[in-house]
Structures are given as C-alpha cells and as structure tokens.
One Martini backbone bead per residue (centre of mass of N, CA, C, O) as a GRO file, in nm:
protein
  162
    1UNK     BB    1   1.384  -0.233   1.783
    2UNK     BB    2   1.386  -0.439   2.062
    3UNK     BB    3   1.138  -0.593   2.235
    4UNK     BB    4   1.000  -0.700   2.496
    5UNK     BB    5   0.746  -0.888   2.602
    6UNK     BB    6   0.632  -0.671   2.791
    7UNK     BB    7   0.628  -0.438   2.586
    8UNK     BB    8   0.444  -0.577   2.383
    9UNK     BB    9   0.195  -0.609   2.578
   10UNK     BB   10   0.169  -0.278   2.614
   11UNK     BB   11   0.062  -0.244   2.349
   12UNK     BB   12  -0.142  -0.107   2.151
   13UNK     BB   13  -0.321  -0.157   1.880
   14UNK     BB   14  -0.200   0.073   1.705
   15UNK     BB   15   0.093  -0.002   1.767
   16UNK     BB   16   0.081  -0.288   1.651
   17UNK     BB   17  -0.005  -0.220   1.367
   18UNK     BB   18   0.234  -0.036   1.299
   19UNK     BB   19   0.461  -0.237   1.357
   20UNK     BB   20   0.380  -0.458   1.156
   21UNK     BB   21   0.385  -0.282   0.905
   22UNK     BB   22   0.686  -0.201   0.928
   23UNK     BB   23   0.803  -0.486   0.924
   24UNK     BB   24   0.688  -0.579   0.656
   25UNK     BB   25   0.813  -0.355   0.484
   26UNK     BB   26   1.112  -0.407   0.556
   27UNK     BB   27   1.124  -0.696   0.449
   28UNK     BB   28   1.032  -0.635   0.162
   29UNK     BB   29   1.252  -0.433   0.094
   30UNK     BB   30   1.490  -0.632   0.125
   31UNK     BB   31   1.387  -0.834  -0.090
   32UNK     BB   32   1.366  -0.595  -0.327
   33UNK     BB   33   1.642  -0.445  -0.349
   34UNK     BB   34   1.785  -0.609  -0.586
   35UNK     BB   35   1.573  -0.459  -0.795
   36UNK     BB   36   1.580  -0.137  -0.732
   37UNK     BB   37   1.348  -0.095  -0.501
   38UNK     BB   38   1.130   0.094  -0.346
   39UNK     BB   39   0.844   0.117  -0.189
   40UNK     BB   40   0.702   0.323  -0.374
   41UNK     BB   41   0.766   0.168  -0.636
   42UNK     BB   42   0.665  -0.122  -0.583
   43UNK     BB   43   0.376  -0.044  -0.494
   44UNK     BB   44   0.290   0.091  -0.757
   45UNK     BB   45   0.337  -0.151  -0.943
   46UNK     BB   46   0.162  -0.356  -0.795
   47UNK     BB   47  -0.104  -0.200  -0.815
   48UNK     BB   48  -0.110  -0.168  -1.122
   49UNK     BB   49  -0.114  -0.472  -1.182
   50UNK     BB   50  -0.388  -0.521  -1.026
   51UNK     BB   51  -0.575  -0.288  -1.173
   52UNK     BB   52  -0.438  -0.187  -1.434
   53UNK     BB   53  -0.388  -0.063  -1.713
   54UNK     BB   54  -0.491   0.286  -1.763
   55UNK     BB   55  -0.493   0.434  -1.523
   56UNK     BB   56  -0.508   0.692  -1.341
   57UNK     BB   57  -0.325   0.873  -1.133
   58UNK     BB   58  -0.556   0.924  -0.936
   59UNK     BB   59  -0.646   0.627  -0.899
   60UNK     BB   60  -0.374   0.527  -0.796
   61UNK     BB   61  -0.353   0.711  -0.551
   62UNK     BB   62  -0.613   0.609  -0.416
   63UNK     BB   63  -0.527   0.307  -0.399
   64UNK     BB   64  -0.261   0.400  -0.221
   65UNK     BB   65  -0.320   0.640  -0.032
   66UNK     BB   66  -0.222   0.908  -0.190
   67UNK     BB   67  -0.079   1.172  -0.294
   68UNK     BB   68  -0.035   1.285  -0.602
   69UNK     BB   69   0.250   1.414  -0.570
   70UNK     BB   70   0.393   1.158  -0.470
   71UNK     BB   71   0.332   0.984  -0.718
   72UNK     BB   72   0.463   1.157  -0.936
   73UNK     BB   73   0.754   1.108  -0.846
   74UNK     BB   74   0.750   0.803  -0.874
   75UNK     BB   75   0.673   0.793  -1.176
   76UNK     BB   76   0.921   0.944  -1.277
   77UNK     BB   77   1.122   0.728  -1.182
   78UNK     BB   78   0.995   0.493  -1.344
   79UNK     BB   79   1.039   0.624  -1.618
   80UNK     BB   80   1.349   0.642  -1.601
   81UNK     BB   81   1.347   0.311  -1.578
   82UNK     BB   82   1.132   0.200  -1.786
   83UNK     BB   83   0.847   0.086  -1.624
   84UNK     BB   84   0.679   0.338  -1.714
   85UNK     BB   85   0.393   0.503  -1.859
   86UNK     BB   86   0.256   0.818  -1.981
   87UNK     BB   87  -0.075   0.907  -2.097
   88UNK     BB   88  -0.303   1.054  -2.254
   89UNK     BB   89  -0.626   1.081  -2.236
   90UNK     BB   90  -0.881   1.036  -2.463
   91UNK     BB   91  -1.105   1.186  -2.276
   92UNK     BB   92  -0.858   1.358  -2.115
   93UNK     BB   93  -0.578   1.540  -2.179
   94UNK     BB   94  -0.508   1.611  -1.872
   95UNK     BB   95  -0.505   1.320  -1.827
   96UNK     BB   96  -0.325   1.037  -1.694
   97UNK     BB   97  -0.204   0.735  -1.794
   98UNK     BB   98  -0.098   0.413  -1.669
   99UNK     BB   99   0.188   0.205  -1.768
  100UNK     BB  100   0.336  -0.081  -1.815
  101UNK     BB  101   0.604  -0.206  -1.926
  102UNK     BB  102   0.771  -0.473  -2.021
  103UNK     BB  103   0.975  -0.438  -1.792
  104UNK     BB  104   0.762  -0.401  -1.570
  105UNK     BB  105   0.626  -0.677  -1.599
  106UNK     BB  106   0.882  -0.843  -1.542
  107UNK     BB  107   0.932  -0.726  -1.258
  108UNK     BB  108   0.665  -0.814  -1.130
  109UNK     BB  109   0.724  -1.116  -1.151
  110UNK     BB  110   0.965  -1.102  -0.956
  111UNK     BB  111   0.818  -0.974  -0.718
  112UNK     BB  112   0.605  -1.188  -0.661
  113UNK     BB  113   0.791  -1.406  -0.546
  114UNK     BB  114   0.894  -1.228  -0.308
  115UNK     BB  115   0.620  -1.152  -0.181
  116UNK     BB  116   0.525  -1.444  -0.131
  117UNK     BB  117   0.756  -1.519   0.054
  118UNK     BB  118   0.690  -1.317   0.274
  119UNK     BB  119   0.402  -1.400   0.329
  120UNK     BB  120   0.459  -1.693   0.410
  121UNK     BB  121   0.651  -1.626   0.647
  122UNK     BB  122   0.454  -1.428   0.812
  123UNK     BB  123   0.203  -1.659   0.798
  124UNK     BB  124   0.318  -1.862   0.957
  125UNK     BB  125   0.127  -2.049   1.177
  126UNK     BB  126  -0.147  -1.951   1.042
  127UNK     BB  127  -0.460  -1.992   1.030
  128UNK     BB  128  -0.716  -1.932   0.823
  129UNK     BB  129  -0.919  -1.847   1.045
  130UNK     BB  130  -0.735  -1.635   1.176
  131UNK     BB  131  -0.699  -1.459   0.926
  132UNK     BB  132  -1.000  -1.395   0.889
  133UNK     BB  133  -1.032  -1.251   1.157
  134UNK     BB  134  -0.831  -1.027   1.104
  135UNK     BB  135  -0.972  -0.914   0.853
  136UNK     BB  136  -1.238  -0.842   0.995
  137UNK     BB  137  -1.124  -0.651   1.206
  138UNK     BB  138  -0.987  -0.454   1.011
  139UNK     BB  139  -1.246  -0.380   0.859
  140UNK     BB  140  -1.392  -0.260   1.105
  141UNK     BB  141  -1.188  -0.043   1.175
  142UNK     BB  142  -1.207   0.099   0.901
  143UNK     BB  143  -1.505   0.160   0.910
  144UNK     BB  144  -1.498   0.325   1.172
  145UNK     BB  145  -1.296   0.537   1.071
  146UNK     BB  146  -1.466   0.641   0.837
  147UNK     BB  147  -1.711   0.723   1.004
  148UNK     BB  148  -1.559   0.923   1.188
  149UNK     BB  149  -1.447   1.106   0.965
  150UNK     BB  150  -1.722   1.194   0.854
  151UNK     BB  151  -1.823   1.318   1.121
  152UNK     BB  152  -1.597   1.526   1.148
  153UNK     BB  153  -1.657   1.672   0.883
  154UNK     BB  154  -1.947   1.752   0.952
  155UNK     BB  155  -1.871   1.920   1.200
  156UNK     BB  156  -1.696   2.126   1.047
  157UNK     BB  157  -1.918   2.223   0.856
  158UNK     BB  158  -2.108   2.324   1.080
  159UNK     BB  159  -1.908   2.532   1.200
  160UNK     BB  160  -1.878   2.703   0.934
  161UNK     BB  161  -2.190   2.792   0.930
  162UNK     BB  162  -2.184   2.964   1.213
   0.00000   0.00000   0.00000
C-alpha cells in the first residue's frame, strides 16, 4: 500500500519503525529470492555466518530473537537444502550445534553482495552522522523497552506472590 505524504506524516514512531522494517525486509527478500531463500532462511544463515559456526540452536534462536521451535523448522529446511548441518554438542549431547556447509558458506558470500547492495541503496543520501544518530536513538528505544519489559515482569511476579 502506498501512503500519501500526509498519511506518512501522521504515522507514529512505532508505525514508522514497523513500516521501514517491513519495507527493508521486502526489498531484501526480492533481492535474495533468485537464490531460493525466504527471509527466515537467509536471516538464519546470515546470523550464523556473523556469529560463527558451532553455536547452539538455542544461541542462534536468541541471536535472531526467535522462538526455538520456529528456528528448528527453518534449520530443518536448510538441512534439506544441504546449507547447514546440526551436530550433537561434545559438551552436552542433548544440545545441537549449527554449522554452515561448504555450500552454505558459498551461498552466504553471494548473499553478502546482494545484502550490501540493498543496504547501500536504502541508506543512500543519508550522512554518516545522521545514521549514527538513528542508531543511538534506536539503541535508546531498545534499552527503554527492555527496562520496561523487566519492570512489567517484576510487577507480574509481585502480583503472583500476593
């Protein structure tokens, strides 16, 4: 849906954040579609490449801010494509570590060029100082949200004790 300039001006900050995130994701998805990857798949591979092979499924889910069950389905699909493997942890046989395969590493290299192309296009005409300001503001919003979430959890815990 294309919004008019007036409608865009009326959007609240959370609406604007959500809209920009959805637009960015949609553009990245279209750019990466020729590689045969959906957002859940390419984002899991991208994050795994960034944090490194051998992380646990749980650590990867936390890094992606996903429920473990959602990630498990994505990893199963990536295994079927022979892009990742999961192996029992030597420290805890119940835990699984995730690794990109050679094909997975090669695909991440292709993804990187496309992701950087999207990033350059979407951040065009934005000065470095402006981008740093956006990052700082987003970090503060995230910090405040985490603080409020913790306070809400503490309130719920206190209510449960009564």
